[in-house]
Coordinates of C-alpha atoms in Angstrom, one line a residue:
M79 CA 19.6 -16.8 10.7
Q80 CA 18.3 -20.3 9.9
N81 CA 14.9 -19.5 11.5
E82 CA 14.7 -16.3 9.5
K83 CA 15.4 -18.2 6.2
R84 CA 12.7 -20.7 7.2
D85 CA 10.2 -18.0 7.9
Q86 CA 10.9 -16.4 4.5
L87 CA 10.4 -19.7 2.8
I88 CA 7.1 -20.3 4.6
V89 CA 5.8 -16.8 3.6
S90 CA 7.0 -17.2 0.0
K91 CA 4.9 -20.3 -0.5
K92 CA 1.7 -18.9 1.0
T93 CA -1.1 -17.8 -1.2
Y94 CA -4.6 -16.5 -0.7
K95 CA -7.8 -16.2 -2.9
K96 CA -9.4 -12.9 -3.5
S97 CA -12.7 -12.4 -5.4
N98 CA -12.3 -10.7 -8.7
E99 CA -15.3 -8.5 -7.7
L100 CA -13.3 -7.2 -4.7
I101 CA -10.2 -6.8 -6.8
N102 CA -11.9 -4.7 -9.4
A103 CA -14.1 -2.7 -7.1
M104 CA -13.6 1.0 -7.0
G105 CA -12.6 2.5 -3.7
K106 CA -9.9 3.8 -1.4
G107 CA -7.9 2.0 1.2
T108 CA -4.4 2.0 2.6
A109 CA -1.6 -0.4 1.7
L110 CA -1.6 -1.6 5.3
S111 CA -5.3 -2.5 5.2
Q112 CA -4.7 -4.5 2.0
K113 CA -1.8 -6.3 3.6
L114 CA -3.7 -7.1 6.8
F115 CA -6.5 -8.6 4.6
A116 CA -3.9 -10.8 2.9
I117 CA -2.4 -12.0 6.3
G118 CA -5.9 -12.4 7.8
M119 CA -7.0 -14.8 5.1
Q120 CA -4.6 -17.3 6.6
N121 CA -6.8 -17.7 9.6
I122 CA -10.5 -16.8 9.1
K123 CA -13.9 -18.1 10.2
V124 CA -17.5 -17.1 9.7
D125 CA -19.3 -16.2 13.0
E126 CA -22.9 -16.6 13.9
T127 CA -23.9 -13.2 12.3
N128 CA -22.4 -14.3 8.9
N129 CA -19.4 -12.0 9.3
V130 CA -16.0 -13.1 8.3
V131 CA -13.6 -12.8 11.3
A132 CA -9.8 -12.8 10.8
T133 CA -7.6 -13.4 13.8
I134 CA -3.9 -12.4 13.6
Y135 CA -1.5 -12.9 16.4
G136 CA 1.2 -10.3 17.2
T137 CA 3.9 -12.8 16.7
E138 CA 2.6 -13.4 13.2
L139 CA 2.5 -9.7 12.5
R140 CA 6.1 -9.3 13.6
K141 CA 7.2 -12.1 11.3
M142 CA 5.2 -11.0 8.3
F143 CA 6.3 -7.3 8.6
K144 CA 9.9 -8.4 9.6
S145 CA 9.6 -6.0 12.5
S146 CA 11.5 -6.0 15.8
S147 CA 10.3 -2.6 16.7
G148 CA 8.7 -2.1 20.1
S149 CA 6.2 0.3 18.6
L150 CA 4.6 -2.3 16.3
Y151 CA 1.7 -2.9 18.7
E152 CA 1.2 0.8 19.0
H153 CA 0.8 1.2 15.3
I154 CA -1.7 -1.6 15.1
E155 CA -3.7 -0.1 18.0
A156 CA -3.8 3.2 16.3
L157 CA -5.1 1.5 13.1
C158 CA -8.1 0.2 15.1
D159 CA -8.9 3.4 16.9
R160 CA -12.0 5.1 15.3
Q161 CA -11.2 8.4 17.1
I162 CA -7.9 9.0 15.5
K163 CA -8.0 11.6 12.8
G164 CA -6.9 10.4 9.3
S165 CA -7.1 7.0 7.6
T166 CA -7.8 4.0 9.8
I167 CA -8.9 0.5 8.8
F168 CA -12.5 1.7 9.1
D169 CA -11.9 4.1 6.2
W170 CA -11.4 1.2 3.7
N171 CA -14.5 1.5 1.5
L172 CA -15.4 0.0 -1.8
L173 CA -17.9 0.9 -4.5
M174 CA -19.4 -2.1 -6.2
K175 CA -22.0 -2.5 -8.9
D176 CA -24.8 -4.8 -8.0
K177 CA -25.1 -7.3 -10.9
E178 CA -28.9 -7.6 -10.6
N179 CA -30.0 -4.0 -10.5
G180 CA -26.9 -2.2 -11.8
K181 CA -26.9 0.1 -8.9
I182 CA -23.6 1.2 -7.3
E183 CA -23.4 0.2 -3.6
A184 CA -20.9 1.4 -1.1
H185 CA -19.5 -1.1 1.4
Q186 CA -17.3 -0.4 4.5
V187 CA -15.0 -3.4 4.3
V188 CA -14.1 -3.7 8.0
T189 CA -16.9 -3.1 10.5
D190 CA -15.1 -3.9 13.7
A191 CA -11.5 -4.1 14.7
S192 CA -9.7 -4.7 18.0
F193 CA -6.2 -5.3 19.3
K194 CA -6.1 -7.0 22.7
N195 CA -3.5 -9.0 24.5
G196 CA -1.4 -9.0 21.4
T197 CA -4.1 -10.3 19.0
L198 CA -5.6 -8.4 16.2
T199 CA -9.3 -9.3 15.4
L200 CA -10.9 -7.9 12.2
R201 CA -14.6 -8.4 11.4
Y202 CA -15.6 -7.8 7.8
N203 CA -18.9 -6.6 6.5
N204 CA -21.4 -9.5 6.2
S205 CA -22.5 -8.2 2.8
L206 CA -19.0 -9.2 1.6
T207 CA -18.9 -12.7 3.1
D208 CA -19.7 -14.6 -0.1
K209 CA -16.9 -12.6 -1.8
I210 CA -14.3 -13.6 0.8
V211 CA -14.9 -17.3 1.8
N212 CA -15.8 -20.5 0.0
L213 CA -14.8 -19.0 -3.4
Q214 CA -15.4 -21.6 -6.2
K215 CA -15.1 -19.3 -9.3
D216 CA -14.3 -15.8 -10.4
Y217 CA -11.3 -15.4 -8.0
T218 CA -7.6 -14.9 -8.3
V219 CA -4.8 -16.6 -6.4
L220 CA -2.3 -14.1 -5.1
S221 CA 1.0 -14.5 -3.5
L222 CA 1.3 -13.4 0.1
A223 CA 5.0 -12.6 -0.3
D224 CA 4.3 -10.5 -3.4
T225 CA 1.6 -8.5 -1.5
L226 CA 3.7 -7.9 1.6
S227 CA 6.8 -6.8 -0.5
L228 CA 5.0 -3.8 -2.1
K229 CA 5.3 -0.5 -0.4
S230 CA 3.0 1.7 -2.5
V231 CA -0.8 1.2 -2.4
Y232 CA -0.9 1.9 -6.1
S233 CA 1.7 -0.9 -6.8
L234 CA -0.4 -3.2 -4.6
R235 CA -3.7 -2.4 -6.4
L236 CA -2.1 -2.7 -9.8
Y237 CA -0.5 -6.1 -8.8
E238 CA -4.0 -7.4 -7.9
M239 CA -5.7 -6.0 -11.0
L240 CA -3.1 -7.0 -13.5
K241 CA -2.6 -10.5 -12.0
S242 CA -6.4 -11.0 -12.1
A243 CA -6.8 -9.8 -15.7
Y244 CA -3.7 -11.8 -16.8
D245 CA -5.0 -15.0 -15.3
Y246 CA -8.4 -14.5 -16.8
Q247 CA -7.0 -13.8 -20.3
R248 CA -4.7 -16.8 -20.1
A249 CA -7.6 -19.0 -19.0
I250 CA -9.9 -18.1 -21.9
S251 CA -7.2 -17.9 -24.6
K252 CA -5.4 -21.1 -23.4
M253 CA -2.2 -19.3 -24.4
Q254 CA 1.0 -18.6 -22.5
G255 CA 3.3 -15.6 -22.7
E256 CA 2.5 -11.9 -22.8
M257 CA -1.1 -10.6 -22.4
V258 CA -2.2 -7.1 -23.4
L259 CA -4.6 -5.4 -21.1
E260 CA -6.3 -2.0 -21.7
Y261 CA -7.9 0.5 -19.3
K262 CA -9.4 3.9 -19.9
L263 CA -7.4 6.5 -17.9
T264 CA -10.3 7.6 -15.7
E265 CA -11.4 4.0 -15.2
L266 CA -7.9 3.1 -14.0
K267 CA -7.9 6.1 -11.6
L268 CA -11.3 5.0 -10.2
E269 CA -10.0 1.5 -9.5
L270 CA -6.8 2.8 -7.9
G271 CA -8.9 5.0 -5.6
I272 CA -7.4 8.3 -7.0
I273 CA -10.9 9.3 -8.1
N274 CA -14.0 8.3 -6.1
S275 CA -17.7 9.3 -6.1
G276 CA -16.9 12.0 -3.5
G277 CA -20.5 12.0 -2.5
S278 CA -21.5 13.1 -5.9
K279 CA -24.8 11.7 -7.1
E280 CA -23.9 12.6 -10.6
I281 CA -20.7 10.5 -10.6
K282 CA -22.6 7.6 -9.0
A283 CA -25.4 7.8 -11.6
E284 CA -22.8 7.8 -14.4
L285 CA -21.0 4.8 -13.0
E286 CA -24.3 2.9 -12.8
K287 CA -24.7 3.1 -16.6
E288 CA -23.8 0.0 -18.7
Y289 CA -21.3 2.2 -20.5
P290 CA -20.2 5.1 -18.3
D291 CA -19.0 8.3 -19.9
Y292 CA -15.5 8.5 -18.3
D293 CA -14.9 12.0 -19.8
R294 CA -18.0 13.2 -18.0
I295 CA -16.8 11.5 -14.7
D296 CA -13.5 13.2 -15.1
E297 CA -15.2 16.6 -15.4
L298 CA -17.4 15.9 -12.4
A299 CA -14.4 14.7 -10.3
E300 CA -12.6 17.9 -11.0
K301 CA -15.7 19.9 -9.8
T302 CA -15.5 18.0 -6.5
G303 CA -11.9 18.9 -6.1
Q304 CA -10.4 15.6 -7.1
T305 CA -7.5 16.9 -9.2
K306 CA -4.7 14.7 -7.9
Y307 CA -2.6 13.4 -10.8
K308 CA -4.9 15.1 -13.3
E309 CA -2.1 15.7 -15.8
Y310 CA -1.0 12.4 -17.4
K311 CA 2.7 13.3 -17.1
I312 CA 2.3 13.6 -13.3
F313 CA 0.2 10.5 -13.0
N314 CA 2.8 8.6 -15.1
R315 CA 5.7 9.8 -13.1
N316 CA 4.3 9.4 -9.6
V317 CA 2.1 6.4 -10.0
L318 CA 2.6 4.3 -13.2
S319 CA 6.4 4.5 -13.5
K320 CA 7.0 3.8 -9.8
A321 CA 4.5 1.0 -9.7
K322 CA 6.0 -0.6 -12.8
E323 CA 9.5 -0.5 -11.3
E324 CA 8.3 -2.0 -7.9
L325 CA 6.2 -4.7 -9.6
N326 CA 9.1 -5.8 -11.8
Q327 CA 11.5 -5.8 -8.9
K328 CA 9.5 -7.6 -6.3
T329 CA 6.7 -9.7 -7.8
S330 CA 6.1 -12.7 -10.0
I331 CA 4.8 -10.6 -12.9
Q332 CA 6.7 -8.4 -15.4
V333 CA 4.9 -5.3 -16.5
D334 CA 5.4 -2.7 -19.2
Y335 CA 2.9 -0.1 -20.5
E336 CA 2.2 2.6 -23.1
P337 CA -0.3 5.5 -23.3
I338 CA -3.3 5.1 -25.6
K339 CA -3.6 8.4 -27.4
N340 CA -6.4 10.3 -29.3
G341 CA -4.4 13.0 -31.0
R342 CA -2.2 14.6 -28.2
K343 CA -4.6 13.5 -25.4
T344 CA -3.9 10.3 -23.4
E345 CA -7.2 8.4 -23.1
G346 CA -6.0 5.1 -21.7
I347 CA -3.2 2.8 -20.7
R348 CA -2.2 -0.4 -22.5
F349 CA -0.4 -2.8 -20.2
F350 CA 1.9 -5.7 -21.3
V351 CA 2.0 -8.4 -18.7
T352 CA 4.0 -11.6 -18.5
K353 CA 4.6 -14.0 -15.7
K354 CA 8.2 -14.5 -14.6
D355 CA 9.7 -17.9 -14.1
A356 CA 11.0 -18.7 -10.6
E357 CA 14.6 -17.9 -11.3
V358 CA 13.8 -14.5 -12.8
A359 CA 11.5 -13.6 -9.9
K360 CA 14.3 -14.6 -7.5
A361 CA 16.9 -12.5 -9.3
S362 CA 14.6 -9.5 -9.6
T363 CA 14.8 -9.0 -5.8
E364 CA 18.4 -7.8 -6.2
A365 CA 17.3 -4.6 -7.9
P366 CA 19.5 -1.6 -8.5
I367 CA 19.0 1.5 -6.3
N368 CA 16.3 3.9 -7.6
K369 CA 17.8 7.3 -6.5
D370 CA 14.8 9.4 -7.5
E371 CA 12.4 7.2 -5.5
I372 CA 14.7 7.3 -2.4
L373 CA 15.1 11.1 -2.7
D374 CA 11.3 11.5 -2.9
D375 CA 10.9 9.4 0.3
L376 CA 13.6 11.5 2.0
I377 CA 11.9 14.7 1.1
D378 CA 8.6 13.4 2.5
L379 CA 10.5 12.4 5.7
M380 CA 12.6 15.5 6.3
H381 CA 11.1 18.4 4.4
D382 CA 10.1 20.2 7.6
D383 CA 13.8 20.5 8.7
F384 CA 15.9 20.5 5.6
K385 CA 16.0 22.2 2.2
L386 CA 16.0 20.0 -1.0
R387 CA 19.7 20.8 -1.6
E388 CA 20.6 19.6 1.9
I389 CA 18.5 16.4 1.6
R390 CA 20.3 15.7 -1.7
E391 CA 23.7 16.2 0.1
L392 CA 22.8 13.8 2.8
A393 CA 21.6 11.2 0.2
E394 CA 24.9 11.4 -1.6
L395 CA 26.9 11.2 1.6
A396 CA 25.0 8.0 2.6
E397 CA 25.1 6.6 -0.9
Y398 CA 21.3 6.6 -1.0
D399 CA 21.0 4.3 2.0
F400 CA 17.5 5.3 3.1
D401 CA 17.6 3.3 6.4
K402 CA 20.9 5.0 7.5
I403 CA 19.5 8.5 6.8
K404 CA 16.2 7.7 8.5
K405 CA 18.0 6.3 11.6
S406 CA 20.2 9.4 11.7
Y407 CA 17.2 11.7 11.4
E408 CA 15.3 9.9 14.2
Y409 CA 18.4 10.0 16.3
M410 CA 18.7 13.8 15.7
N411 CA 15.0 14.3 16.7
S412 CA 15.5 12.2 19.9
Y413 CA 18.7 14.1 20.9
T414 CA 18.3 15.7 24.3
K415 CA 20.6 18.7 23.8
P416 CA 20.0 21.7 21.4
I417 CA 21.4 21.2 17.9
D418 CA 22.8 24.4 16.4
V419 CA 23.5 23.2 12.9
P420 CA 21.2 20.3 12.0
I421 CA 22.8 19.6 8.6
A422 CA 26.3 19.3 10.2
F423 CA 24.9 17.0 12.9
M424 CA 23.2 14.8 10.4
K425 CA 26.4 14.5 8.3
D426 CA 28.4 13.5 11.4
C427 CA 25.7 11.0 12.5
I428 CA 25.7 9.3 9.0
K429 CA 29.5 9.1 9.0
N430 CA 29.9 7.9 12.5
E431 CA 26.6 6.0 12.9
Y432 CA 25.8 7.8 16.2
Y433 CA 22.3 6.3 16.0
N434 CA 23.7 3.0 17.3
N435 CA 24.1 4.8 20.6
K436 CA 21.2 5.0 23.0
T437 CA 19.8 8.4 23.8
T438 CA 17.2 9.5 26.4
K439 CA 13.9 10.1 24.7
F440 CA 11.7 13.0 25.6
R441 CA 8.8 10.6 26.3
A442 CA 9.4 7.1 27.7
K443 CA 7.9 4.3 25.8
K444 CA 5.7 1.6 27.3
N445 CA 7.1 -1.9 27.0
T446 CA 3.9 -3.9 26.7
F447 CA 0.6 -3.5 24.9
N448 CA -1.3 -3.7 28.2
D449 CA 0.5 -0.5 29.4
F450 CA -0.4 1.3 26.2
E451 CA -1.6 4.8 27.0
Q452 CA -4.4 6.0 24.7
R453 CA -3.6 9.1 22.6
G454 CA -5.5 11.1 20.0
D455 CA -2.7 13.1 18.3
Y456 CA -1.3 10.4 16.0
N457 CA -0.1 11.3 12.5
F458 CA -1.5 8.1 11.0
E459 CA 0.2 8.5 7.6
E460 CA 3.6 8.6 9.4
L461 CA 2.7 5.7 11.6
E462 CA 1.7 3.6 8.6
K463 CA 4.9 4.7 6.7
Q464 CA 7.1 3.6 9.6
L465 CA 5.3 0.3 9.9
L466 CA 5.5 -0.5 6.2
D467 CA 9.2 0.6 6.0
N468 CA 10.2 -1.8 8.9

């Protein structure tokens, strides 16, 4: 217990610098990629080809992710495998506007990644080197503990964006207290990775303008099939509201927001950002249970096997203890005998904590990374979810 508290203290004091240009770049990446970037900044060097290389040891990963799972190395190996279908660390791409010619340039952030003998090595695009190391200006200092605490990639991106904008406004105004930050709605979706160029030359051309027409970009995005969170009420419920709650619970900044309207249409978002003092930040970690968020996570986890009504029953029975329900569900899936009534089995498992008993798995797990057997059938989103939830 004493070692665990010491590790938490060490992590809580660690910070890392990130270029404002990288923070405000448009693009899409996973929460896990962003977290590995933050961890990797603790141990980086520039190699002979001018690439930034980050080295992260497995013991460090276990400590940072607070994971004792034997499958941690398997998750990291999957992240580095280009052949796996779905998002890997190589799918982290950024769109950045070149300051000299105004052109939009696409950058693959990680060009090489390997996980050997329990050590993760990440090599970053050499076109980004001056935006990663030896930063003297136009950067933001971010908390490693804040970054690692956030589950949603949208929460993580908003944390970086709002912290960067808040620090900048405070520096130029020489004022303390609340800062007001405004974003056009489509601009915000671009920076969160909800909308991207999608290979559209028209979107790219519009973004290269000094003053892009965001209404036009929104129309073009819809034509390319990018309709996720198109309606403001859905975007507000699934992205902004959840991110606000997570940021206020887990990070050093306090966030509120309101829509900027033109008639009945929402055209932008006005954020109100303040910095918590140390005591408020510490107390905020003891947050009340968000039943709606937990229910959403349970639906994502178990919708293939249970109806919404049944999932709600299980949530009520377990008093919305996500870990208890997840362990019971995993125990059910690993059970070697046929289960006639899954809902009854799950209820008994939750009540009696059967998941604490060992069961024979259908497929034996390897004990070491060197024994890892290469596979190509990963559900990467589930792997990442499991890792981030540990």
